XYZ file of N, CA and C in Angstrom:
867
model
N 11.332 11.525 -19.943
C 11.041 10.106 -20.045
C 9.800 9.889 -20.892
N 9.886 8.937 -21.818
C 8.713 8.579 -22.607
C 7.632 8.056 -21.681
N 6.387 8.446 -21.928
C 5.295 8.017 -21.067
C 5.244 6.502 -20.978
N 5.268 6.008 -19.757
C 5.273 4.568 -19.515
C 3.840 4.064 -19.462
N 3.600 2.899 -20.046
C 2.285 2.256 -19.991
C 2.483 0.813 -19.569
N 1.421 0.152 -19.114
C 1.546 -1.259 -18.742
C 2.045 -2.151 -19.870
N 1.878 -1.712 -21.115
C 2.391 -2.500 -22.239
C 3.912 -2.594 -22.202
N 4.551 -1.673 -21.500
C 6.011 -1.665 -21.384
C 6.514 -2.610 -20.291
N 5.604 -3.215 -19.548
C 5.983 -4.017 -18.401
C 6.774 -5.261 -18.800
N 7.870 -5.544 -18.114
C 8.607 -6.778 -18.385
C 7.778 -8.001 -18.004
N 8.134 -9.132 -18.562
C 7.454 -10.379 -18.239
C 7.612 -10.677 -16.747
N 6.506 -11.037 -16.097
C 6.506 -11.299 -14.660
C 6.336 -12.785 -14.331
N 6.501 -13.628 -15.337
C 6.362 -15.067 -15.126
C 7.320 -15.544 -14.035
N 6.795 -16.350 -13.128
C 7.593 -16.877 -12.030
C 7.524 -16.046 -10.772
N 6.919 -14.855 -10.846
C 6.806 -13.992 -9.682
C 5.420 -14.102 -9.060
N 5.378 -13.971 -7.748
C 4.109 -13.942 -7.019
C 3.888 -12.528 -6.504
N 2.732 -11.982 -6.819
C 2.394 -10.612 -6.414
C 1.167 -10.628 -5.510
N 1.244 -9.935 -4.409
C 0.101 -9.734 -3.531
C -0.329 -8.284 -3.656
N -1.592 -8.076 -3.977
C -2.137 -6.724 -4.127
C -3.270 -6.567 -3.123
N -3.089 -5.711 -2.122
C -4.162 -5.499 -1.158
C -5.218 -4.577 -1.770
N -6.466 -4.833 -1.421
C -7.558 -4.035 -1.975
C -7.699 -4.216 -3.474
N -7.404 -5.409 -3.964
C -7.408 -5.645 -5.412
C -8.782 -5.953 -5.970
N -9.812 -5.867 -5.147
C -11.169 -6.146 -5.628
C -11.794 -4.946 -6.319
N -11.217 -3.751 -6.151
C -11.825 -2.553 -6.744
C -10.783 -1.450 -6.847
N -11.230 -0.269 -7.291
C -10.340 0.877 -7.377
C -9.131 0.618 -8.248
N -7.983 1.225 -7.897
C -6.782 1.015 -8.700
C -6.156 -0.354 -8.438
N -6.587 -1.000 -7.353
C -6.047 -2.322 -7.057
C -6.427 -3.361 -8.092
N -7.638 -3.263 -8.635
C -8.074 -4.251 -9.620
C -7.266 -4.185 -10.913
N -7.108 -3.012 -11.556
C -6.255 -2.985 -12.751
C -4.786 -3.282 -12.444
N -4.345 -2.989 -11.230
C -2.981 -3.368 -10.857
C -2.832 -4.884 -10.893
N -3.772 -5.580 -10.258
C -3.741 -7.043 -10.248
C -3.920 -7.608 -11.649
N -4.815 -7.005 -12.408
C -5.095 -7.489 -13.763
C -3.851 -7.423 -14.641
N -3.145 -6.298 -14.631
C -1.978 -6.154 -15.502
C -0.825 -7.049 -15.056
N -0.677 -7.238 -13.760
C 0.354 -8.152 -13.289
C 0.052 -9.579 -13.749
N -1.224 -9.964 -13.678
C -1.622 -11.290 -14.153
C -1.453 -11.405 -15.664
N -1.794 -10.341 -16.370
C -1.657 -10.347 -17.831
C -0.199 -10.562 -18.257
N 0.712 -10.106 -17.419
C 2.135 -10.225 -17.744
C 2.798 -11.424 -17.058
N 1.982 -12.361 -16.599
C 2.500 -13.651 -16.180
C 2.671 -13.893 -14.701
N 2.431 -12.881 -13.863
C 2.605 -13.078 -12.421
C 1.494 -13.946 -11.848
N 1.809 -14.658 -10.791
C 0.795 -15.326 -9.962
C 0.294 -14.268 -8.988
N -0.967 -13.897 -9.083
C -1.491 -12.764 -8.329
C -2.448 -13.223 -7.242
N -2.249 -12.677 -6.054
C -3.170 -12.895 -4.945
C -3.990 -11.624 -4.759
N -5.296 -11.744 -4.962
C -6.232 -10.645 -4.741
C -6.569 -10.643 -3.249
N -5.946 -9.756 -2.512
C -6.132 -9.701 -1.062
C -7.207 -8.659 -0.737
N -8.322 -9.117 -0.206
C -9.443 -8.216 0.049
C -10.274 -8.726 1.223
N -11.001 -7.816 1.824
C -11.791 -8.146 3.010
C -13.025 -8.971 2.685
N -13.716 -8.646 1.588
C -15.003 -9.255 1.252
C -14.806 -10.418 0.283
N -15.110 -11.655 0.701
C -14.911 -12.809 -0.186
C -15.718 -12.726 -1.480
N -16.928 -12.191 -1.402
C -17.747 -12.101 -2.609
C -17.124 -11.147 -3.620
N -16.726 -9.973 -3.154
C -16.108 -9.002 -4.063
C -14.749 -9.482 -4.541
N -14.021 -10.145 -3.653
C -12.736 -10.700 -4.061
C -12.901 -11.759 -5.130
N -13.916 -12.597 -4.963
C -14.198 -13.623 -5.966
C -14.607 -13.030 -7.294
N -15.369 -11.946 -7.240
C -15.773 -11.276 -8.479
C -14.555 -10.703 -9.205
N -13.596 -10.166 -8.443
C -12.382 -9.625 -9.060
C -11.578 -10.739 -9.730
N -11.458 -11.875 -9.060
C -10.752 -13.012 -9.639
C -11.434 -13.448 -10.933
N -12.764 -13.504 -10.905
C -13.513 -13.918 -12.090
C -13.314 -12.941 -13.239
N -13.281 -11.656 -12.931
C -13.078 -10.661 -13.992
C -11.686 -10.812 -14.604
N -10.675 -11.003 -13.758
C -9.318 -11.168 -14.275
C -9.241 -12.399 -15.174
N -9.897 -13.466 -14.770
C -9.878 -14.691 -15.576
C -10.619 -14.522 -16.899
N -11.649 -13.681 -16.894
C -12.356 -13.405 -18.158
C -11.451 -12.656 -19.124
N -10.693 -11.699 -18.586
C -9.837 -10.889 -19.444
C -8.517 -11.579 -19.778
N -8.069 -12.438 -18.861
C -6.804 -13.157 -19.081
C -7.055 -14.637 -18.815
N -7.661 -15.339 -19.760
C -7.929 -16.762 -19.557
C -6.643 -17.526 -19.216
N -6.732 -18.357 -18.205
C -5.559 -19.108 -17.788
C -4.652 -18.377 -16.835
N -5.037 -17.166 -16.433
C -4.215 -16.393 -15.489
C -4.061 -17.142 -14.173
N -2.917 -16.951 -13.541
C -2.685 -17.511 -12.213
C -3.135 -16.473 -11.185
N -4.331 -16.635 -10.687
C -4.898 -15.640 -9.780
C -5.755 -16.332 -8.740
N -5.683 -15.852 -7.528
C -6.472 -16.427 -6.442
C -6.878 -15.330 -5.471
N -7.872 -15.642 -4.654
C -8.347 -14.706 -3.637
C -7.782 -15.088 -2.281
N -7.417 -14.072 -1.491
C -7.006 -14.284 -0.111
C -7.710 -13.284 0.782
N -8.355 -13.759 1.841
C -9.107 -12.854 2.703
C -8.158 -12.064 3.599
N -8.286 -10.750 3.562
C -7.438 -9.857 4.341
C -8.220 -8.633 4.764
N -8.341 -8.438 6.061
C -8.951 -7.231 6.621
C -7.864 -6.471 7.349
N -7.402 -5.381 6.770
C -6.297 -4.617 7.339
C -6.672 -3.902 8.630
N -7.956 -3.826 8.919
C -8.411 -3.197 10.159
C -8.538 -4.215 11.290
N -7.975 -5.391 11.079
C -8.037 -6.473 12.064
C -6.695 -7.199 12.029
N -5.860 -6.977 13.027
C -4.514 -7.556 13.008
C -4.527 -9.074 13.047
N -5.552 -9.684 13.642
C -5.659 -11.145 13.602
C -5.847 -11.617 12.164
N -6.649 -10.876 11.392
C -6.845 -11.208 9.982
C -5.549 -11.055 9.210
N -4.790 -10.010 9.510
C -3.501 -9.807 8.841
C -2.580 -10.987 9.112
N -2.545 -11.442 10.353
C -1.675 -12.569 10.702
C -2.133 -13.856 10.025
N -3.432 -14.098 10.000
C -3.930 -15.317 9.344
C -3.603 -15.301 7.857
N -3.754 -14.149 7.230
C -3.429 -14.048 5.808
C -1.944 -14.345 5.587
N -1.096 -13.712 6.368
C 0.347 -13.900 6.189
C 0.751 -15.350 6.401
N 0.115 -16.027 7.335
C 0.435 -17.437 7.596
C 0.131 -18.327 6.401
N -0.792 -17.881 5.543
C -1.167 -18.671 4.382
C -0.328 -18.410 3.147
N 0.650 -17.506 3.257
C 1.502 -17.149 2.120
C 2.801 -17.941 2.201
N 3.227 -18.536 1.088
C 4.494 -19.272 1.097
C 5.552 -18.661 0.185
N 5.153 -17.661 -0.609
C 6.114 -17.016 -1.507
C 5.568 -15.663 -1.925
N 6.436 -14.661 -1.988
C 6.008 -13.354 -2.499
C 7.221 -12.593 -3.025
N 7.090 -12.080 -4.230
C 8.123 -11.258 -4.855
C 7.735 -9.785 -4.851
N 6.446 -9.522 -5.032
C 5.942 -8.157 -5.123
C 4.796 -7.982 -4.132
N 4.943 -7.051 -3.219
C 3.873 -6.720 -2.285
C 3.404 -5.316 -2.599
N 2.156 -5.196 -3.037
C 1.588 -3.893 -3.375
C 0.623 -3.505 -2.257
N 1.067 -2.626 -1.375
C 0.238 -2.145 -0.265
C -0.682 -1.058 -0.798
N -1.771 -1.501 -1.406
C -2.650 -0.612 -2.159
C -3.921 -0.213 -1.422
N -4.486 -1.099 -0.633
C -5.802 -0.860 -0.035
C -5.792 0.388 0.837
N -6.919 1.054 0.907
C -7.000 2.225 1.763
C -8.415 2.744 1.884
N -8.650 3.477 2.943
C -9.915 4.184 3.121
C -9.595 5.647 3.309
N -10.568 6.493 3.021
C -10.279 7.912 3.103
C -11.447 8.764 3.526
N -11.140 9.736 4.380
C -12.060 10.813 4.721
C -13.391 10.307 5.264
N -13.299 9.376 6.208
C -14.489 8.810 6.847
C -14.652 9.408 8.237
N -15.855 9.338 8.816
C -16.030 9.786 10.199
C -15.133 8.977 11.132
N -14.818 9.548 12.290
C -13.909 8.852 13.192
C -14.513 7.540 13.681
N -13.802 6.456 13.397
C -14.136 5.135 13.911
C -12.837 4.444 14.286
N -12.952 3.263 14.837
C -11.757 2.538 15.260
C -11.697 1.160 14.620
N -10.481 0.647 14.476
C -10.289 -0.712 13.986
C -10.666 -1.700 15.082
N -10.650 -2.967 14.750
C -10.959 -4.000 15.743
C -10.013 -3.922 16.927
N -8.785 -3.480 16.677
C -7.774 -3.415 17.728
C -7.747 -2.078 18.455
N -8.693 -1.170 18.104
C -8.819 0.082 18.830
C -8.030 1.251 18.294
N -7.495 1.145 17.060
C -6.760 2.248 16.453
C -7.702 3.112 15.625
N -7.375 4.409 15.527
C -8.155 5.274 14.620
C -8.156 4.632 13.242
N -9.316 4.581 12.594
C -9.523 3.696 11.450
C -8.617 3.984 10.260
N -8.451 5.254 9.894
C -7.642 5.547 8.708
C -6.168 5.225 8.961
N -5.656 5.620 10.106
C -4.273 5.312 10.467
C -4.085 3.803 10.630
N -5.050 3.166 11.294
C -4.953 1.737 11.555
C -5.010 0.893 10.297
N -5.852 1.287 9.347
C -5.998 0.527 8.103
C -4.887 0.855 7.117
N -4.740 2.130 6.818
C -3.816 2.539 5.757
C -2.356 2.326 6.137
N -2.025 2.579 7.394
C -0.624 2.429 7.809
C -0.360 1.172 8.631
N -0.990 1.053 9.801
C -0.629 -0.036 10.704
C -0.903 -1.410 10.107
N -2.006 -1.558 9.396
C -2.309 -2.843 8.766
C -1.248 -3.240 7.757
N -0.819 -2.269 6.938
C 0.214 -2.556 5.946
C 1.593 -2.718 6.586
N 1.864 -1.962 7.633
C 3.123 -2.137 8.368
C 3.220 -3.572 8.870
N 2.149 -4.039 9.511
C 2.142 -5.403 10.048
C 2.264 -6.434 8.941
N 1.528 -6.256 7.870
C 1.566 -7.213 6.766
C 2.974 -7.315 6.184
N 3.608 -6.164 5.946
C 4.955 -6.157 5.381
C 5.935 -6.849 6.315
N 5.841 -6.561 7.607
C 6.740 -7.181 8.559
C 6.575 -8.687 8.637
N 5.335 -9.148 8.605
C 5.074 -10.583 8.679
C 5.546 -11.306 7.417
N 5.508 -10.614 6.289
C 5.931 -11.221 5.027
C 7.409 -10.997 4.721
N 8.086 -10.204 5.551
C 9.471 -9.849 5.252
C 10.387 -11.062 5.046
N 10.309 -12.109 5.878
C 11.186 -13.259 5.634
C 10.991 -13.861 4.246
N 9.757 -13.873 3.751
C 9.498 -14.403 2.416
C 9.998 -13.453 1.338
N 9.864 -12.166 1.578
C 10.337 -11.184 0.605
C 11.856 -11.242 0.450
N 12.570 -11.286 1.557
C 14.033 -11.255 1.460
C 14.584 -12.559 0.901
N 13.742 -13.601 0.880
C 14.173 -14.873 0.288
C 14.082 -14.853 -1.238
N 13.483 -13.794 -1.785
C 13.303 -13.687 -3.235
C 14.166 -12.546 -3.766
N 15.201 -12.834 -4.526
C 16.068 -11.777 -5.062
C 15.261 -10.739 -5.853
N 15.527 -9.481 -5.560
C 14.847 -8.415 -6.294
C 13.427 -8.135 -5.840
N 13.052 -8.605 -4.656
C 11.694 -8.372 -4.161
C 11.428 -6.874 -4.005
N 10.155 -6.514 -4.151
C 9.770 -5.108 -4.038
C 8.518 -4.949 -3.164
N 8.496 -3.830 -2.448
C 7.314 -3.420 -1.693
C 6.908 -2.051 -2.216
N 5.684 -1.952 -2.703
C 5.152 -0.688 -3.217
C 3.981 -0.277 -2.330
N 4.062 0.899 -1.750
C 3.017 1.377 -0.845
C 2.360 2.611 -1.440
N 1.047 2.552 -1.577
C 0.304 3.656 -2.186
C 0.068 4.750 -1.151
N 0.667 5.906 -1.390
C 0.478 7.065 -0.544
C -0.431 8.052 -1.307
N -0.168 9.330 -1.166
C -0.988 10.353 -1.825
C -0.312 11.700 -1.634
N -0.600 12.639 -2.538
C -0.082 13.985 -2.308
C -0.737 14.615 -1.077
N -1.819 13.999 -0.588
C -2.439 14.459 0.653
C -1.510 14.292 1.846
N -0.420 13.540 1.669
C 0.522 13.387 2.776
C 1.104 14.733 3.198
N 1.091 15.695 2.275
C 1.696 17.001 2.564
C 0.911 17.788 3.613
N -0.346 17.408 3.860
C -1.133 18.097 4.897
C -1.176 17.276 6.181
N -0.496 16.130 6.177
C -0.513 15.274 7.356
C 0.478 15.716 8.411
N 0.204 15.325 9.644
C 1.092 15.624 10.772
C 1.019 14.470 11.754
N 2.169 13.959 12.166
C 2.206 12.862 13.124
C 2.359 13.439 14.522
N 1.303 13.337 15.319
C 1.338 13.779 16.711
C 1.378 12.519 17.570
N 2.549 12.179 18.076
C 2.696 10.931 18.821
C 1.949 10.951 20.152
N 1.536 12.130 20.590
C 0.752 12.239 21.822
C -0.746 12.158 21.562
N -1.123 12.031 20.287
C -2.550 11.989 19.938
C -2.758 11.075 18.724
N -2.136 9.892 18.758
C -2.190 9.009 17.592
C -3.593 8.505 17.300
N -4.426 8.390 18.324
C -5.797 7.923 18.098
C -6.737 9.054 17.692
N -6.194 10.270 17.615
C -6.971 11.448 17.213
C -8.278 11.575 18.003
N -8.174 11.344 19.298
C -9.339 11.561 20.154
C -9.605 13.046 20.335
N -8.581 13.856 20.036
C -8.726 15.309 20.073
C -8.507 15.856 18.666
N -9.400 16.690 18.215
C -9.212 17.399 16.959
C -9.285 16.531 15.714
N -10.221 15.577 15.678
C -10.320 14.716 14.492
C -10.914 15.481 13.310
N -10.248 15.346 12.171
C -10.770 15.872 10.920
C -10.608 14.815 9.849
N -11.590 14.630 9.013
C -11.536 13.542 8.029
C -10.332 13.670 7.104
N -10.113 14.876 6.593
C -9.025 15.066 5.643
C -7.678 15.041 6.347
N -7.582 15.674 7.513
C -6.304 15.683 8.216
C -5.921 14.275 8.663
N -6.905 13.468 9.039
C -6.621 12.081 9.423
C -6.154 11.273 8.221
N -6.775 11.524 7.086
C -6.347 10.838 5.860
C -4.928 11.241 5.495
N -4.649 12.552 5.533
C -3.317 13.033 5.223
C -2.279 12.454 6.160
N -2.633 12.317 7.422
C -1.718 11.727 8.392
C -1.400 10.276 8.027
N -2.423 9.513 7.637
C -2.187 8.107 7.287
C -1.319 7.987 6.043
N -1.481 8.915 5.106
C -0.670 8.874 3.890
C 0.765 9.345 4.152
N 0.937 10.276 5.092
C 2.275 10.658 5.517
C 2.960 9.461 6.171
N 2.220 8.733 6.988
C 2.769 7.538 7.625
C 3.197 6.515 6.578
N 2.426 6.376 5.496
C 2.802 5.460 4.410
C 4.158 5.825 3.825
N 4.383 7.111 3.601
C 5.654 7.544 3.019
C 6.804 7.418 4.011
N 6.581 7.777 5.252
C 7.618 7.614 6.263
C 8.031 6.152 6.367
N 7.047 5.258 6.339
C 7.328 3.821 6.406
C 8.095 3.345 5.177
N 7.670 3.787 3.999
C 8.337 3.391 2.764
C 9.817 3.737 2.791
N 10.133 4.963 3.160
C 11.516 5.424 3.150
C 12.344 4.771 4.256
N 11.722 4.556 5.422
C 12.438 3.903 6.514
C 12.689 2.426 6.195
N 11.737 1.780 5.539
C 11.934 0.389 5.127
C 13.133 0.272 4.193
N 13.255 1.218 3.264
C 14.395 1.186 2.355
C 15.705 1.453 3.090
N 15.694 2.408 4.007
C 16.912 2.690 4.761
C 17.378 1.459 5.531
N 16.430 0.764 6.169
C 16.801 -0.404 6.974
C 17.232 -1.576 6.106
N 16.571 -1.745 4.958
C 16.974 -2.821 4.048
C 18.385 -2.577 3.523
N 18.675 -1.329 3.167
C 20.008 -0.979 2.661
C 21.072 -1.211 3.732
N 20.777 -0.773 4.946
C 21.733 -0.930 6.046
C 22.001 -2.393 6.356
N 20.953 -3.228 6.211
C 21.093 -4.655 6.495
C 21.673 -5.435 5.319
N 21.877 -4.756 4.188
C 22.406 -5.437 3.013
C 21.404 -6.374 2.368
N 20.125 -6.065 2.515
C 19.058 -6.917 1.981
C 18.647 -6.437 0.593
N 18.508 -7.365 -0.334
C 18.113 -7.048 -1.708
C 16.598 -6.841 -1.764
N 16.171 -5.654 -1.376
C 14.745 -5.312 -1.320
C 14.585 -3.851 -1.706
N 13.624 -3.576 -2.573
C 13.324 -2.202 -2.948
C 11.967 -1.804 -2.381
N 11.922 -0.642 -1.753
C 10.689 -0.106 -1.187
C 10.399 1.237 -1.845
N 9.239 1.335 -2.508
C 8.842 2.558 -3.194
C 7.431 2.968 -2.785
N 7.130 4.254 -2.969
C 5.794 4.760 -2.714
C 5.228 5.380 -3.984
N 3.911 5.480 -4.034
C 3.264 6.077 -5.201
C 2.131 7.009 -4.783
N 1.856 7.928 -5.665
C 0.686 8.803 -5.588
C -0.094 8.587 -6.883
N -1.259 7.940 -6.828
C -1.966 7.604 -8.067
C -2.560 8.796 -8.795
N -2.726 9.921 -8.113
C -3.415 11.054 -8.721
C -4.902 10.988 -8.433
N -5.604 12.021 -8.799
C -7.050 12.087 -8.563
C -7.748 11.084 -9.465
N -8.279 10.052 -8.841
C -8.784 8.904 -9.578
C -10.223 8.618 -9.195
N -11.005 8.187 -10.148
C -12.421 7.876 -9.924
C -12.553 6.512 -9.256
N -12.385 6.500 -7.939
C -12.550 5.276 -7.172
C -13.499 5.544 -6.020
N -13.837 4.481 -5.295
C -14.796 4.611 -4.208
C -14.169 5.089 -2.903
N -12.871 5.422 -2.919
C -12.265 5.922 -1.691
C -12.830 7.300 -1.346
N -13.307 8.018 -2.377
C -13.992 9.301 -2.166
C -15.483 9.057 -2.300
N -16.251 9.423 -1.270
C -17.694 9.193 -1.265
C -18.425 10.513 -1.507
N -19.148 10.584 -2.630
C -19.877 11.805 -2.966
C -21.379 11.583 -3.048
N -21.866 10.481 -2.494
C -23.296 10.230 -2.494
C -23.871 10.230 -3.892
N -24.979 10.992 -4.121
C -25.608 10.994 -5.439
C -24.736 11.589 -6.536
N -23.654 12.285 -6.147
C -22.761 12.897 -7.142
C -21.613 11.960 -7.538
N -21.612 10.735 -6.996
C -20.530 9.796 -7.274
C -20.295 9.581 -8.772
N -21.352 9.471 -9.613
C -21.107 9.256 -11.055
C -20.290 10.360 -11.718
N -20.257 11.555 -11.103
C -19.506 12.655 -11.696
C -18.003 12.442 -11.621
N -17.571 11.529 -10.726
C -16.140 11.275 -10.604
C -15.528 10.849 -11.932
N -16.294 10.019 -12.666
C -15.777 9.516 -13.933
C -15.627 10.596 -14.990
N -16.287 11.727 -14.795
C -16.216 12.826 -15.758
C -14.992 13.687 -15.502
N -14.695 13.937 -14.239
C -13.651 14.907 -13.887
C -12.323 14.278 -13.472
N -12.322 13.008 -13.129
C -11.111 12.383 -12.637
C -10.615 11.310 -13.594
N -9.343 10.940 -13.449
C -8.779 9.913 -14.317
C -9.339 8.540 -13.963
N -9.175 7.597 -14.863
C -9.675 6.247 -14.656
C -8.824 5.489 -13.652
N -9.395 4.410 -13.120
C -8.635 3.549 -12.220
C -7.428 2.956 -12.931
N -7.574 2.663 -14.210
C -6.460 2.113 -14.987
C -5.280 3.092 -15.008
N -5.585 4.385 -15.201
C -4.520 5.391 -15.185
C -3.922 5.519 -13.786
N -4.784 5.417 -12.770
C -4.302 5.518 -11.396
C -3.396 4.375 -10.988
N -3.517 3.241 -11.682
C -2.687 2.073 -11.365
C -1.278 2.172 -11.944
N -1.063 3.068 -12.901
C 0.224 3.138 -13.604
C 1.410 3.348 -12.657
N 1.350 4.289 -11.690
C 2.518 4.460 -10.817
C 2.875 3.190 -10.041
N 1.869 2.475 -9.564
C 2.130 1.243 -8.814
C 2.753 0.176 -9.703
N 2.230 0.040 -10.908
C 2.755 -0.964 -11.832
C 4.186 -0.630 -12.243
N 4.448 0.644 -12.455
C 5.803 1.067 -12.810
C 6.773 0.772 -11.671
N 6.386 1.174 -10.459
C 7.262 0.956 -9.303
C 7.508 -0.533 -9.062
N 6.497 -1.350 -9.327
C 6.601 -2.787 -9.051
C 7.420 -3.541 -10.083
N 7.536 -3.002 -11.301
C 8.109 -3.823 -12.380
C 9.210 -3.180 -13.210
N 9.333 -1.868 -13.226
C 10.314 -1.242 -14.105
C 11.740 -1.531 -13.643
N 12.629 -1.878 -14.560
C 14.027 -2.093 -14.190
C 14.757 -0.797 -13.845
N 14.139 0.346 -14.123
C 14.787 1.639 -13.893
C 14.538 2.210 -12.501
N 13.720 1.519 -11.717
C 13.331 2.030 -10.397
C 14.430 1.781 -9.370
N 14.587 2.762 -8.461
C 15.503 2.605 -7.334
C 14.713 2.651 -6.033
N 15.190 1.910 -5.052
C 14.520 1.915 -3.764
C 14.463 3.303 -3.159
N 13.348 3.605 -2.498
C 13.179 4.896 -1.853
C 12.572 5.963 -2.746
N 12.244 5.609 -3.993
C 11.655 6.600 -4.897
C 10.137 6.678 -4.711
N 9.582 7.783 -5.184
C 8.161 8.115 -5.011
C 7.630 8.558 -6.365
N 6.660 7.816 -6.889
C 6.170 8.058 -8.241
C 4.718 8.529 -8.241
N 4.433 9.453 -9.162
C 3.095 9.977 -9.307
C 2.474 9.610 -10.630
N 1.409 10.307 -11.023
C 0.719 10.014 -12.286
C 1.688 9.961 -13.465
N 1.422 9.037 -14.366
C 2.250 8.795 -15.556
C 3.674 8.382 -15.177
N 3.813 7.821 -13.969
C 5.091 7.305 -13.476
C 6.154 8.392 -13.333
N 5.710 9.615 -13.082
C 6.646 10.717 -12.893
C 7.250 10.658 -11.496
N 8.558 10.874 -11.412
C 9.250 10.871 -10.128
C 8.876 12.127 -9.347
N 8.452 11.943 -8.107
C 8.032 13.043 -7.252
C 8.971 13.204 -6.064
N 8.892 14.346 -5.419
C 9.679 14.623 -4.222
C 8.737 14.593 -3.014
N 8.981 13.705 -2.044
C 8.151 13.693 -0.838
C 8.306 15.009 -0.076
N 7.330 15.324 0.759
C 7.409 16.537 1.563
C 8.567 16.448 2.549
N 8.928 17.592 3.100
C 10.006 17.629 4.091
C 9.662 16.749 5.283
N 8.388 16.770 5.703
C 7.963 15.946 6.838
C 8.150 14.464 6.542
N 7.890 14.066 5.301
C 8.017 12.661 4.920
C 9.476 12.217 4.888
N 10.382 13.168 4.738
C 11.805 12.835 4.645
C 12.511 12.859 6.002
N 11.767 13.118 7.068
C 12.368 13.194 8.395
C 12.754 11.795 8.893
N 14.034 11.543 9.006
C 14.493 10.231 9.472
C 14.183 10.044 10.957
N 14.183 11.113 11.707
C 13.867 11.026 13.135
C 12.419 10.607 13.340
N 11.499 11.263 12.616
C 10.082 10.915 12.730
C 9.840 9.496 12.236
N 10.496 9.136 11.135
C 10.307 7.803 10.560
C 10.753 6.712 11.526
N 11.887 6.915 12.167
C 12.384 5.912 13.108
C 11.470 5.785 14.317
N 10.967 6.912 14.794
C 10.057 6.856 15.945
C 8.740 6.201 15.548
N 8.220 6.549 14.372
C 6.980 5.937 13.908
C 7.154 4.426 13.757
N 8.305 4.010 13.246
C 8.596 2.581 13.095
C 8.511 1.882 14.452
N 9.173 2.454 15.459
C 9.181 1.839 16.785
C 7.782 1.800 17.391
N 7.041 2.883 17.246
C 5.681 2.938 17.782
C 4.779 1.943 17.059
N 4.909 1.866 15.738
C 4.088 0.945 14.953
C 4.386 -0.502 15.327
N 5.668 -0.792 15.549
C 6.052 -2.141 15.963
C 5.451 -2.483 17.320
N 5.464 -1.517 18.219
C 4.900 -1.738 19.545
C 3.384 -1.937 19.472
N 2.714 -1.133 18.683
C 1.255 -1.213 18.585
C 0.782 -2.498 17.918
N 1.507 -2.954 16.910
C 1.081 -4.137 16.146
C 1.684 -5.432 16.666
N 2.776 -5.338 17.418
C 3.464 -6.537 17.863
C 4.308 -7.184 16.781
N 4.542 -6.470 15.679
C 5.335 -6.999 14.559
C 6.714 -6.371 14.616
N 7.758 -7.210 14.691
C 9.098 -6.732 15.029
C 10.069 -6.607 13.863
N 9.734 -7.098 12.678
C 10.674 -7.049 11.543
C 12.008 -7.653 11.989
N 11.990 -8.941 12.297
C 13.149 -9.603 12.888
C 14.426 -9.443 12.082
N 14.313 -9.346 10.766
C 15.506 -9.196 9.922
C 16.269 -7.911 10.230
N 15.552 -6.926 10.837
C 16.162 -5.634 11.140
C 16.364 -5.461 12.650
N 16.243 -6.525 13.402
C 16.159 -6.423 14.857
C 17.369 -5.743 15.478
N 18.522 -5.907 14.880
C 19.739 -5.372 15.484
C 20.153 -4.013 14.929
N 19.288 -3.417 14.091
C 19.653 -2.137 13.484
C 19.240 -0.983 14.383
C-alpha cells in the first residue's frame, strides 16, 4: 500500500467528529486534520483552558473551521454523562485520550486510574453516544490502543489491581481492554445489523506527554516520531474508504494483528458485561444480543 497521509483524506464536510484528549498529544493533530478537511470537530478535554487553547490553535491554522470545546473528564462518569447529554450528532468518535504508567491512583468512581480512564471512560462514552452514532450512516468509532496491549492481562478477580500493581502492566491491561472492546463492539454491531465500524489503532512510539521522563522529556522529540505522525493511524481508520470494521492499524496506517488475548471472544464478552455493570451503561441497541 502506498504510504497514506492526511492529504489523502476524503472531504469530511457535513460530519461531526468528537476527539477525546484533543488538547494535546496525537489528539490535537487528529482534530486539526479533521477540521482542515471540513468536519465539525468537538475538542473533548478535561481542562477548559487547554481545550480552549487547542480550539484557538486549530482556528489559527484553519480559519473558519467548525470547532468547539466540550468538557470531558473520562475519570469521572458523571462528567462523561454530562458531556454525552450535550451532544446532538456524531459521525466519528475518536476515543483517543489516555494516561500511561502512573502510580496507582483511582478515578472519582473508585476504579484503578489507567483502566478507569483509558477503558471504562471510553466504554461509557461510546455507549451513551451509540444512539446518535447508529442514526448516522457510516458512523465510525476509533479507539486508540497500543502494542503494549500484548503485555496486558485481564484478571477479573483483581480489576482494581489492589494486588500486584505495576505501572506498565496496568497500562498494558488498559490497552488490551481497548482492543477487546473495539472488536466486541464490531461483533455486536454486525450481529445487530447496525451500520457502524469499530477500529483500533496503535500510534507507535510518539513524543507526547503520556510518557513522563522529567528533565529528559525534551529528548522524546529526538528519538520518537512526531504527534502528527502518531495521528496518522487514527485519521486513516476514521476516514479511509478502504477500512473494514474490526481492523487494527499501526504506524503509517499499516494493518496489524492483535494479540491472541485481544482476539478472545470469551474474554471480550465478559469484559463487556463487567464494564456495563461498573459504569451503568447498557448499550441499549445491543440489549437483546
